[in-house]
PDB file of C-alpha atoms in Angstrom:
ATOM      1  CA  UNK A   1      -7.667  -2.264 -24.817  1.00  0.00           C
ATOM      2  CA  UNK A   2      -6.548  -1.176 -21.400  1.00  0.00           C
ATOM      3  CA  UNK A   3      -6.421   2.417 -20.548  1.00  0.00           C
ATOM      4  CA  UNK A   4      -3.021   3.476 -19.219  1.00  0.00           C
ATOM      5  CA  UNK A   5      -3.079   7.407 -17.440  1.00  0.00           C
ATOM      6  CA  UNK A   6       0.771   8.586 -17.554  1.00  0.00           C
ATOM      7  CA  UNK A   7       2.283  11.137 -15.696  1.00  0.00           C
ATOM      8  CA  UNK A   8       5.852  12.019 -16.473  1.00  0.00           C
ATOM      9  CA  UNK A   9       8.775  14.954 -15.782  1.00  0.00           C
ATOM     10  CA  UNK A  10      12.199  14.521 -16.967  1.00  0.00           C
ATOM     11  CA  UNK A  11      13.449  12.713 -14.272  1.00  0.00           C
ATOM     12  CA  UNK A  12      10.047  10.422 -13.147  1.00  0.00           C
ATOM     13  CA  UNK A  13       7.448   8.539 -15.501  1.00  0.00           C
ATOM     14  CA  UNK A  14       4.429   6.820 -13.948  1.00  0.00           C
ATOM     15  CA  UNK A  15       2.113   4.686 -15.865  1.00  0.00           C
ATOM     16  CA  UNK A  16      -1.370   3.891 -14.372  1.00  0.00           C
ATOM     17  CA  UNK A  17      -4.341   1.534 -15.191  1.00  0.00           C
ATOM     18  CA  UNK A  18      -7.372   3.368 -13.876  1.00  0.00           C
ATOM     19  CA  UNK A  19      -9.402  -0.022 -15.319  1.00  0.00           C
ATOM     20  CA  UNK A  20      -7.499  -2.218 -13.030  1.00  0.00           C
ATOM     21  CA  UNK A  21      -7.575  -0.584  -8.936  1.00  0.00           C
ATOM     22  CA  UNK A  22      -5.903   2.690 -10.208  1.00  0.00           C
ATOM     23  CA  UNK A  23      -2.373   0.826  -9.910  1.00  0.00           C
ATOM     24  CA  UNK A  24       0.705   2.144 -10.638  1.00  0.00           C
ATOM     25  CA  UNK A  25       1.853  -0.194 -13.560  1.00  0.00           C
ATOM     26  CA  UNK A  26       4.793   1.163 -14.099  1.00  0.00           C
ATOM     27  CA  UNK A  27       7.101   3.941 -12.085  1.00  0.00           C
ATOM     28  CA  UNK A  28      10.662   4.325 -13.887  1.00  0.00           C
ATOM     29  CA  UNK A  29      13.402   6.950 -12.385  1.00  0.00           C
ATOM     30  CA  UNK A  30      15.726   7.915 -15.350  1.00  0.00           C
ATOM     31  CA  UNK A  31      14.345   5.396 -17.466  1.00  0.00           C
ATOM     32  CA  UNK A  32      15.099   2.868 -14.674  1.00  0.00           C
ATOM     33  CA  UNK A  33      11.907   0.652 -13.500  1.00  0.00           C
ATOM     34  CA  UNK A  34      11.538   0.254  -9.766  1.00  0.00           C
ATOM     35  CA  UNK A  35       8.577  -1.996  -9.434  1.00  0.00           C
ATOM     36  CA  UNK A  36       8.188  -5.143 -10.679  1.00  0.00           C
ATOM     37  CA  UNK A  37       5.801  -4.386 -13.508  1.00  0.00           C
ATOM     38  CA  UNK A  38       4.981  -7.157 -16.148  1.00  0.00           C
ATOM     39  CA  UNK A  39       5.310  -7.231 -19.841  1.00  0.00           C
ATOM     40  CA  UNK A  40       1.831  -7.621 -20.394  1.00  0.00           C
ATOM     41  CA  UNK A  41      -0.078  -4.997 -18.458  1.00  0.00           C
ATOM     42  CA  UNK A  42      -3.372  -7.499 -17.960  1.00  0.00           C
ATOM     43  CA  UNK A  43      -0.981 -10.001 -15.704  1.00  0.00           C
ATOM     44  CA  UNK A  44      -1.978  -7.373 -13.275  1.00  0.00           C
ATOM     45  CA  UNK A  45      -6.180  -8.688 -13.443  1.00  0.00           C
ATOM     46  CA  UNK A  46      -5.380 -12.453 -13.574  1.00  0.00           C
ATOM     47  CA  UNK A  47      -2.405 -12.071 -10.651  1.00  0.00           C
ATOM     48  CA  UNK A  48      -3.780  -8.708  -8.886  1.00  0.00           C
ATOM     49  CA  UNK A  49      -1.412  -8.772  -5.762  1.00  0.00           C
ATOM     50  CA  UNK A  50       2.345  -9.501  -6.910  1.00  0.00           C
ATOM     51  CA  UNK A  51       2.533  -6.461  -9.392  1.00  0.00           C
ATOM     52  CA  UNK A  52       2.768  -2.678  -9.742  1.00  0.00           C
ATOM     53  CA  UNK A  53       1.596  -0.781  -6.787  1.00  0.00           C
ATOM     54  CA  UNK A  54      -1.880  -0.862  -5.662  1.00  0.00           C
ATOM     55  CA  UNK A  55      -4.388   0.808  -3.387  1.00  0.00           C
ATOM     56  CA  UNK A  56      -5.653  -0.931   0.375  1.00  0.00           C
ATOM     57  CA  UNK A  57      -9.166   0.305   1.194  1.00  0.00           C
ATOM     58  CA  UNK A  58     -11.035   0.003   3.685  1.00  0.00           C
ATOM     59  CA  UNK A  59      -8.630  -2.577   5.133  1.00  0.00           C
ATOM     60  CA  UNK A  60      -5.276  -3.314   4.694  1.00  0.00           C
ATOM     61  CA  UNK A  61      -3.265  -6.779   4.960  1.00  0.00           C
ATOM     62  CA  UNK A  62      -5.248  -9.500   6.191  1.00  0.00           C
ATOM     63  CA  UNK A  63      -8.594  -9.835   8.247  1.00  0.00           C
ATOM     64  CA  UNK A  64      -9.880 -13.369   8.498  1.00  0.00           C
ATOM     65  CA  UNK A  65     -12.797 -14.854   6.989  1.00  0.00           C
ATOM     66  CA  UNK A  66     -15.847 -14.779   8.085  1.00  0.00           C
ATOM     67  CA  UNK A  67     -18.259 -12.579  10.324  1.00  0.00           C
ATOM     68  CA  UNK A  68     -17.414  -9.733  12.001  1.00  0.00           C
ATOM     69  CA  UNK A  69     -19.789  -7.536  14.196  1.00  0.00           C
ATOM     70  CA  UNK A  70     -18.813  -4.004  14.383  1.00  0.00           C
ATOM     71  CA  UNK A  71     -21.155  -1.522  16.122  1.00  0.00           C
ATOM     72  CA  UNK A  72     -24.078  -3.908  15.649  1.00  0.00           C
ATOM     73  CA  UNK A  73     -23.314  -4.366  11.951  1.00  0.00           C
ATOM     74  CA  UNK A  74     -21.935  -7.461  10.318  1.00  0.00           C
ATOM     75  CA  UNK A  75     -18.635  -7.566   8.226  1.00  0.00           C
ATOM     76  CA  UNK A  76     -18.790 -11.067   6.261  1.00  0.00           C
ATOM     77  CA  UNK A  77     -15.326 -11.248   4.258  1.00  0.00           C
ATOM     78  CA  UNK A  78     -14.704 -14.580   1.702  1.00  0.00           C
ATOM     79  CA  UNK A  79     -11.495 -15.470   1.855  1.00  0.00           C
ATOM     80  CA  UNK A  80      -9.503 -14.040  -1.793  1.00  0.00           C
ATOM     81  CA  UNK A  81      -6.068 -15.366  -0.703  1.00  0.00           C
ATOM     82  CA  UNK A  82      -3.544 -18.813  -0.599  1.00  0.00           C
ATOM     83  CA  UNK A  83      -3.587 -18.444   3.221  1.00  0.00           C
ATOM     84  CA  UNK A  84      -7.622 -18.519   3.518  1.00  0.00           C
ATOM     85  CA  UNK A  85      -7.648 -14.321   4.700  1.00  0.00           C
ATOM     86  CA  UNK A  86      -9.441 -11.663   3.259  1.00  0.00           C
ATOM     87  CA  UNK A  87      -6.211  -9.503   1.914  1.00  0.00           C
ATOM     88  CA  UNK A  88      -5.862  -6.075   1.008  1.00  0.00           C
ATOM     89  CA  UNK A  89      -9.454  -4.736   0.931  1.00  0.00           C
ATOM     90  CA  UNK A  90     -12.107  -4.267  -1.945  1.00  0.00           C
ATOM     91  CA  UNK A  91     -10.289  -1.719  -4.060  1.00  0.00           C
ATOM     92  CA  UNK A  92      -7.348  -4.030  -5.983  1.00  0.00           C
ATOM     93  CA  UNK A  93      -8.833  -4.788  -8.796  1.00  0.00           C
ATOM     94  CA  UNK A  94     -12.296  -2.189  -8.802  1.00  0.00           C
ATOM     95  CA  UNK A  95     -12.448   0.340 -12.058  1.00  0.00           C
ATOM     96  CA  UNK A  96     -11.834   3.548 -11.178  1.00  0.00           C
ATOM     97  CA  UNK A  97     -13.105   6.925 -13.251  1.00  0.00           C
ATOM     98  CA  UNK A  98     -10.543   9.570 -14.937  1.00  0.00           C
ATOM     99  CA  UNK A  99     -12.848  12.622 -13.727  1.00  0.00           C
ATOM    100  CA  UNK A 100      -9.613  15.053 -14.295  1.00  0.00           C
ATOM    101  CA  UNK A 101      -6.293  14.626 -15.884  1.00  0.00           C
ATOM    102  CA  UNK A 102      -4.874  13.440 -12.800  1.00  0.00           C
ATOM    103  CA  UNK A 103      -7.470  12.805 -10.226  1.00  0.00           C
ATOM    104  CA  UNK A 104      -9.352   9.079 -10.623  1.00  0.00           C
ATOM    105  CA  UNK A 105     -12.235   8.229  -8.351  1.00  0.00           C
ATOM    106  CA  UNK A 106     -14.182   4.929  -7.400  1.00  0.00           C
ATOM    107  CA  UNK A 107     -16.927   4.351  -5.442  1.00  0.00           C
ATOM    108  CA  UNK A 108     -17.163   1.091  -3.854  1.00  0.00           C
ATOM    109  CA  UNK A 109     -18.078  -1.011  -0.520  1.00  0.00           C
ATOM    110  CA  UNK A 110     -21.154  -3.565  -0.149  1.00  0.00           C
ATOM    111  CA  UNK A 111     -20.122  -7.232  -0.993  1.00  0.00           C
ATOM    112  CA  UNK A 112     -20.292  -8.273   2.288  1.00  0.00           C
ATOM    113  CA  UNK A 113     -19.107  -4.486   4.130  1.00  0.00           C
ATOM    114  CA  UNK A 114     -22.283  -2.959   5.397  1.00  0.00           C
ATOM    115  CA  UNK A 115     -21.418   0.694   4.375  1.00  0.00           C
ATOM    116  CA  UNK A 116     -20.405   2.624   1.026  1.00  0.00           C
ATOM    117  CA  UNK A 117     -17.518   4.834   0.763  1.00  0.00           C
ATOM    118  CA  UNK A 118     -15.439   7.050  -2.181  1.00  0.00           C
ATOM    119  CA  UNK A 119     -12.120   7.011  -2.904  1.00  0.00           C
ATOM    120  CA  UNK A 120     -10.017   9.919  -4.698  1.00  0.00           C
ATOM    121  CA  UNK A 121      -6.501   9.759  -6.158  1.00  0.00           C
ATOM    122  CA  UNK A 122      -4.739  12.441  -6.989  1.00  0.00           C
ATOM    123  CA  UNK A 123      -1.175  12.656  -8.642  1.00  0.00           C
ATOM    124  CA  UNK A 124       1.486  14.623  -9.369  1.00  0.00           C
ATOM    125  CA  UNK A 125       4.736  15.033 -10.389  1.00  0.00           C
ATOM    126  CA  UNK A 126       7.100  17.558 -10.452  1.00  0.00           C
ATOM    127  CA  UNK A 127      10.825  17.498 -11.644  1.00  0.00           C
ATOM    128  CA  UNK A 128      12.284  13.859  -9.423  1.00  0.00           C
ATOM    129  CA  UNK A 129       9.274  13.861  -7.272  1.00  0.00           C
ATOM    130  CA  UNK A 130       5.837  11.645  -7.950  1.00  0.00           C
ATOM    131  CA  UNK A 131       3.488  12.090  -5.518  1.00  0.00           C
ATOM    132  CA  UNK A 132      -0.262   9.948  -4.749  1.00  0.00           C
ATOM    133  CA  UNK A 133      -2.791  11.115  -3.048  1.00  0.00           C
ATOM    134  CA  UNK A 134      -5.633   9.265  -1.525  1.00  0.00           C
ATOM    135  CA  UNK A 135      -8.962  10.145   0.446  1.00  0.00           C
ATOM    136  CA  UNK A 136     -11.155   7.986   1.328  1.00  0.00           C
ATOM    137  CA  UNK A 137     -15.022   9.452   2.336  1.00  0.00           C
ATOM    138  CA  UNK A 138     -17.606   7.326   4.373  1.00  0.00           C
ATOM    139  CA  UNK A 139     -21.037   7.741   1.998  1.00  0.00           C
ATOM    140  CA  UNK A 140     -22.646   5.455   4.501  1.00  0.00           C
ATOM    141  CA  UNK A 141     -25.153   6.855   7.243  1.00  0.00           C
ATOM    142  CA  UNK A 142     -23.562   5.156  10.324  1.00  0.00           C
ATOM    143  CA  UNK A 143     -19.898   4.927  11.053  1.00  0.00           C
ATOM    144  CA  UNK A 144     -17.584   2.997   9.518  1.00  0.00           C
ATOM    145  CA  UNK A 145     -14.224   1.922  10.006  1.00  0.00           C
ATOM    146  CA  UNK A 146     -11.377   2.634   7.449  1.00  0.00           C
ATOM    147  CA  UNK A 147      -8.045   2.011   6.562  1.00  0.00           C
ATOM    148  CA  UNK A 148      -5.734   3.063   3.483  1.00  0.00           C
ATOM    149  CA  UNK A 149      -2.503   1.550   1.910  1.00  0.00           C
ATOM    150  CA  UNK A 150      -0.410   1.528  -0.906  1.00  0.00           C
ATOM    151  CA  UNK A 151       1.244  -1.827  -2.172  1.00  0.00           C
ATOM    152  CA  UNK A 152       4.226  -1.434  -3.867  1.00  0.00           C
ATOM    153  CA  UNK A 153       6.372  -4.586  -5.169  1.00  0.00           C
ATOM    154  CA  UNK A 154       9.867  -2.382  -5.426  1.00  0.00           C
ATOM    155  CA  UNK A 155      12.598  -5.137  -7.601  1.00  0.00           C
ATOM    156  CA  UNK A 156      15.583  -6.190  -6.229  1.00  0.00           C
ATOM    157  CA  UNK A 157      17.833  -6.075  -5.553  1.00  0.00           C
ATOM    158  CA  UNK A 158      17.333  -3.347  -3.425  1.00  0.00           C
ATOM    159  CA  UNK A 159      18.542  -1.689   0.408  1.00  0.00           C
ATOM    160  CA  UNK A 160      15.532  -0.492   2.756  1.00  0.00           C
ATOM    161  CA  UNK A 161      15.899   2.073   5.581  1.00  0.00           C
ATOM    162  CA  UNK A 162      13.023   2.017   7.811  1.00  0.00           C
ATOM    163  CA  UNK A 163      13.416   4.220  10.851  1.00  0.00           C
ATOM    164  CA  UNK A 164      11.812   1.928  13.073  1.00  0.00           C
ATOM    165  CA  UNK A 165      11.759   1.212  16.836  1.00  0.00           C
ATOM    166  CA  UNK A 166       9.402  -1.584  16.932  1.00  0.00           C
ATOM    167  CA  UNK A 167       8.007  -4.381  14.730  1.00  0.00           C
ATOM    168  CA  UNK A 168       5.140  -6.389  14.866  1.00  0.00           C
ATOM    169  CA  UNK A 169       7.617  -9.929  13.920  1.00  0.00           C
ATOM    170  CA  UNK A 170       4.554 -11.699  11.920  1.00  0.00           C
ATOM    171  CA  UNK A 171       1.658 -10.230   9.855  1.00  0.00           C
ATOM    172  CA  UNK A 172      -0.514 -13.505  10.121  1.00  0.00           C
ATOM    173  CA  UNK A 173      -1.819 -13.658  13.715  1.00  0.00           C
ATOM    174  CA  UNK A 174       0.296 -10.783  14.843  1.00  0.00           C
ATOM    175  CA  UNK A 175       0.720 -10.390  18.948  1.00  0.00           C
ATOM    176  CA  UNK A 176      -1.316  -7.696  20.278  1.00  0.00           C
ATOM    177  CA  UNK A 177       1.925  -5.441  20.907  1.00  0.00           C
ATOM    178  CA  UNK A 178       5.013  -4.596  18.731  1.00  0.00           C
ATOM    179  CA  UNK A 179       8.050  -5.820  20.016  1.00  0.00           C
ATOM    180  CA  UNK A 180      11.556  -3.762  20.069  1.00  0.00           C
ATOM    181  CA  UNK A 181      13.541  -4.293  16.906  1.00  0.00           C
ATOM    182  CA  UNK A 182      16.322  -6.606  16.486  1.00  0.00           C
ATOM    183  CA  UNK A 183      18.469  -8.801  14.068  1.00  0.00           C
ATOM    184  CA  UNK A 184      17.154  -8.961  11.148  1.00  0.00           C
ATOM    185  CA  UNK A 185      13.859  -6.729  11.870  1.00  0.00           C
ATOM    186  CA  UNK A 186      16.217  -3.638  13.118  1.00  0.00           C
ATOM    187  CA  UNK A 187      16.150  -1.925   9.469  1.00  0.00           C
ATOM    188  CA  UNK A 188      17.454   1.431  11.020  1.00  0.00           C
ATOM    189  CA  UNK A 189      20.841   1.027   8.716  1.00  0.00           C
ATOM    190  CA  UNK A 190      20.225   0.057   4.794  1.00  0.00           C
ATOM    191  CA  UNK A 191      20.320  -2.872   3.797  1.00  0.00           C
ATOM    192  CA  UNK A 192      18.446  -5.990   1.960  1.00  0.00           C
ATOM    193  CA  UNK A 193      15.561  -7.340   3.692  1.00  0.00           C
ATOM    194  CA  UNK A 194      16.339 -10.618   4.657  1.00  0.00           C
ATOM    195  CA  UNK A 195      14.477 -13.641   2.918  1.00  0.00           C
ATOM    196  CA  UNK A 196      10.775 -14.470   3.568  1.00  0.00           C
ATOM    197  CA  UNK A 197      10.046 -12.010   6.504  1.00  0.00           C
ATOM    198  CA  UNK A 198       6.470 -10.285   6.533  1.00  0.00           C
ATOM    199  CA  UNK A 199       6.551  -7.742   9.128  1.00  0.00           C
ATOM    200  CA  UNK A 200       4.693  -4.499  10.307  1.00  0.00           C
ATOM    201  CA  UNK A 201       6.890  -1.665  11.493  1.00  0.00           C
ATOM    202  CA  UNK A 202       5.752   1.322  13.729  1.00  0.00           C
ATOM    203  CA  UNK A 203       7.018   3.805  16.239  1.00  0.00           C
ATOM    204  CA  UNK A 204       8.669   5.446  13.065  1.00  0.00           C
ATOM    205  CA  UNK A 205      11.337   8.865  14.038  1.00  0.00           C
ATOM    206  CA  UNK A 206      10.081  10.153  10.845  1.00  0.00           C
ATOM    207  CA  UNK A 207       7.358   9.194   8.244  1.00  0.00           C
ATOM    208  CA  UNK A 208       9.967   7.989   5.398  1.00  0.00           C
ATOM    209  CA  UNK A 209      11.542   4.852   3.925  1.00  0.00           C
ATOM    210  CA  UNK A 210      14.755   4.768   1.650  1.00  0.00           C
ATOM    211  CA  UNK A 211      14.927   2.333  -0.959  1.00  0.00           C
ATOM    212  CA  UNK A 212      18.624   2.155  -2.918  1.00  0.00           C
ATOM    213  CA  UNK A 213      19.731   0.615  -6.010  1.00  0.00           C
ATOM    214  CA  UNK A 214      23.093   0.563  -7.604  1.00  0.00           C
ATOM    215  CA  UNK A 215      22.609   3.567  -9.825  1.00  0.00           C
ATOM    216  CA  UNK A 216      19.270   5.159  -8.154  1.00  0.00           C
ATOM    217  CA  UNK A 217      17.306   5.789  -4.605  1.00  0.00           C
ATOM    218  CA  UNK A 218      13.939   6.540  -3.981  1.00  0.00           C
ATOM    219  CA  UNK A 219      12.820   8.272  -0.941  1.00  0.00           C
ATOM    220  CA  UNK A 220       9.027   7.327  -0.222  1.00  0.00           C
ATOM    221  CA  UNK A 221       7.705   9.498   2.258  1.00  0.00           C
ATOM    222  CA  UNK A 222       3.814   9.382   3.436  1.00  0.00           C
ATOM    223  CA  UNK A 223       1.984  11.445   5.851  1.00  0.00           C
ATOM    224  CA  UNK A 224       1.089  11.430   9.358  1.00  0.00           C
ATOM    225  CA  UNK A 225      -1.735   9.217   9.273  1.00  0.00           C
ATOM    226  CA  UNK A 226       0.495   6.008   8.049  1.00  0.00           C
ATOM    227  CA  UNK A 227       1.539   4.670  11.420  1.00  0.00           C
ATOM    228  CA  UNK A 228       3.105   1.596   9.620  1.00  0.00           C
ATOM    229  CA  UNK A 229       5.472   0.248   7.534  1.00  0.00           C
ATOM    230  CA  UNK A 230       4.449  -3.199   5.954  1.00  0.00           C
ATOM    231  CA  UNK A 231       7.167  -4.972   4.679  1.00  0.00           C
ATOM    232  CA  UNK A 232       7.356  -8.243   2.768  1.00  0.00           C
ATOM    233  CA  UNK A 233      10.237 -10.388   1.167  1.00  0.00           C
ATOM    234  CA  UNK A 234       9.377 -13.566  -0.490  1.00  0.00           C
ATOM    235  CA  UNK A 235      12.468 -15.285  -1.120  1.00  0.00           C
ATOM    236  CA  UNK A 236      10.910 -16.812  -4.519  1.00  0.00           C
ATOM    237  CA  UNK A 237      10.128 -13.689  -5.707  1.00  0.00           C
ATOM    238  CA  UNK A 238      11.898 -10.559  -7.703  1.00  0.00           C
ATOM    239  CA  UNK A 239      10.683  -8.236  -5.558  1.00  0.00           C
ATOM    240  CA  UNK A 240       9.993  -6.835  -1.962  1.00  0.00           C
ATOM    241  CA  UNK A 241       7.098  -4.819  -1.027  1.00  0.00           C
ATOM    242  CA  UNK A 242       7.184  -1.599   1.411  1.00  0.00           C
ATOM    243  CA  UNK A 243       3.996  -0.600   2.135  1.00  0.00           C
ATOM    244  CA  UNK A 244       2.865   2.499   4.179  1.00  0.00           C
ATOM    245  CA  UNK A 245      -0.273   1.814   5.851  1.00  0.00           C
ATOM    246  CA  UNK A 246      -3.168   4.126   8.478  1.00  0.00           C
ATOM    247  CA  UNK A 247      -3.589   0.845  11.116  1.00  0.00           C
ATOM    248  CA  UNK A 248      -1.307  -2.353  12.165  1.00  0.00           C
ATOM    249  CA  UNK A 249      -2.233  -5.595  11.149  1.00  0.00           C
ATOM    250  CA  UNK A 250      -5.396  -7.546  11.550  1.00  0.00           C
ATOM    251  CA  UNK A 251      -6.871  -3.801  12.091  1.00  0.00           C
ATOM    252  CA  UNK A 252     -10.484  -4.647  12.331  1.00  0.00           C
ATOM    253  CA  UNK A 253     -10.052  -6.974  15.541  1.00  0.00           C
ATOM    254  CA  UNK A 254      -7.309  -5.082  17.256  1.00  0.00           C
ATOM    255  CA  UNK A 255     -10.583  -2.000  16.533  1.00  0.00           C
ATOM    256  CA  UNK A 256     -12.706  -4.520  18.040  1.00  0.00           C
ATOM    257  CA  UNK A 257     -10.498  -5.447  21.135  1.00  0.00           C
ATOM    258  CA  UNK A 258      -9.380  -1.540  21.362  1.00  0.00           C
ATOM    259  CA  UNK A 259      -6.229  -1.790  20.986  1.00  0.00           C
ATOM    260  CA  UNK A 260      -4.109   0.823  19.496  1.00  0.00           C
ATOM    261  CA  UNK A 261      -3.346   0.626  15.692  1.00  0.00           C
ATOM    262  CA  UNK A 262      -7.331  -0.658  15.332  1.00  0.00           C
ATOM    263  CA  UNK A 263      -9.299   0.705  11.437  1.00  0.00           C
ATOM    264  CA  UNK A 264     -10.285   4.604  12.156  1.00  0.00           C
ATOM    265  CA  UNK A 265     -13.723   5.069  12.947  1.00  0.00           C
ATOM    266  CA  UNK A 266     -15.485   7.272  10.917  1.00  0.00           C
ATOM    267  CA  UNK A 267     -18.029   9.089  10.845  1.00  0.00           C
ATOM    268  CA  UNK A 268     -20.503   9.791   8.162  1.00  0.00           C
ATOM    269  CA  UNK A 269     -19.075  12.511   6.116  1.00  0.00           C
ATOM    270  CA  UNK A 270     -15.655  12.016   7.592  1.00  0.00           C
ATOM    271  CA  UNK A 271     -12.205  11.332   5.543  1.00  0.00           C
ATOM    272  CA  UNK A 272      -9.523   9.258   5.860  1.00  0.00           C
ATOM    273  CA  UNK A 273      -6.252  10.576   3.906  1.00  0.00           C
ATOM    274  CA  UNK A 274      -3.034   8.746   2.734  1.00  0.00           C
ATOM    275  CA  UNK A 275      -0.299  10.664   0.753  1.00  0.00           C
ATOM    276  CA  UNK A 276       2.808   8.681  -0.463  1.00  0.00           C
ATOM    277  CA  UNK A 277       5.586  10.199  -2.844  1.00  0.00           C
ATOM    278  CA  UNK A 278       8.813   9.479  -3.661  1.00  0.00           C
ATOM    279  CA  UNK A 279      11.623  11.517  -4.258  1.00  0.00           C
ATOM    280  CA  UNK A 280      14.262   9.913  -6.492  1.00  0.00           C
ATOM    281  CA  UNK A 281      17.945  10.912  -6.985  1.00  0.00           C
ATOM    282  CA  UNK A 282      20.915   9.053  -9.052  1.00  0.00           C
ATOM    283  CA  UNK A 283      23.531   7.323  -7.759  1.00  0.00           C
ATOM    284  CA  UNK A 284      26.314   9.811  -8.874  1.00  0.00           C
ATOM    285  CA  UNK A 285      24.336  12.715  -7.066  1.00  0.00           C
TER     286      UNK A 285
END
């Protein structure tokens, strides 16, 4: 049996599977589903990253393989994805604990990352709002770098707003600097991502992303401490993912090459925090 946690109002229902990476299975506006969320709620264990919406720790998107030195310790990542990268962090798949009606906890690193670290989700949800909050807590004795994400797969079709000034074009071997955006990566007016890109955005006028259906939108907002807007459209899929995220891609060697957008270094002690709610209103008003 898998254990669903659901939150609900009138207007917002959110269905989570604390057994499976605390993922959103499910988030429906007025009984409308916006991610793509399968029949069968353990598709989500066999095919963890095309589904629901799930958690990034302590990296996000891809690092490669390998060995990694970082302040005299050694990362060693195995490769979990089609491309040969180490994708989306530890946390996807990891059982989490209910330790409140709405707060989940897990405690995680090891496996190859030399330092352990919590992380706490709390939700909410309040009339047309749903909102997630994440903190992430170094429990190692040295310092440790960290980043947080959420993954959502939002279905289509669907418009995206990102108020973004530049774009980092590819997330597999991205340049060291973003570039100004254009074309099809200028996402400053709504409309449909275009087929197969798989972008980072950043220098954002304001920490918020508007996804619009025919009948409802969703405004996702996140805090201050998501610099970046991953976006992803596969054009075989049903679905494109928006994903807030604390660094830019490849985050652990643009830390090591200190460049801006690098994993945040922290202490022992120290916290890293993500928030991410959406705020959803009908079509007709």
């Amino acid at each position: 049996m898998i254990q669903r946690l659901e939150v609900r109002s009138d207007d917002v229902e959110a269905v989570v599977l604390p057994g499976c990476g605390a993922r959103l299975h499910r988030l429906r506006a007025f009984g409308r589903d916006l991610l793509r969320t399968p029949d069968d709620p353990g598709v989500h264990w066999d095919d963890p990253f095309f589904w629901g919406a799930y958690p990034m720790a302590p990296w996000c998107n891809r690092v490669p393989p390998g060995k990694h030195v970082v302040d005299g310790r050694t990362v060693v990542l195995n490769p979990n994805f089609v491309d040969g990268t180490a994708i989306h962090g530890q946390l996807f798949r990891a059982p989490w604990t209910v330790v409140e009606d709405t707060r989940l906890t897990v405690s995680a690193g090891g496996d190859g990352w030399p330092w352990t670290y919590d992380v706490t989700l709390d939700l909410a949800v309040d009339a047309d709002r749903l909102e997630l909050a994440y903190r992430l807590d170094n429990t190692s004795d040295a310092a440790m770098p960290a980043g947080l994400g959420l993954h959502p797969w939002f279905r289509k079709p669907v418009r995206l707003t990102v108020p973004a000034r530049r774009v980092f074009p590819v997330n597999a071997d991205p340049p060291p600097w973003p570039e100004p955006v254009a074309g099809a990566f200028d996402l400053r007016e709504p409309g449909p991502l275009a087929d197969d890109l798989d972008a980072t955005w950043t220098d954002l006028d304001e920490r918020a992303v508007v996804l619009s259906w025919p009948d409802v939108s969703a405004r996702m907002e996140f805090s201050a401490s998501a610099g970046f807007v991953v976006a992803a459209s596969p054009a075989q899929l049903d679905a494109v993912a928006v994903e807030p995220q604390t660094h830019a891609p490849d985050g652990l060697a643009r830390l090591a090459a200190g460049l801006p957008g690098g994993l945040t270094v922290l202490a022992p002690g120290e916290s890293l925090e993500l928030r991410v709610s959406w705020t959803v209103t009908r079509a007709d008003g």
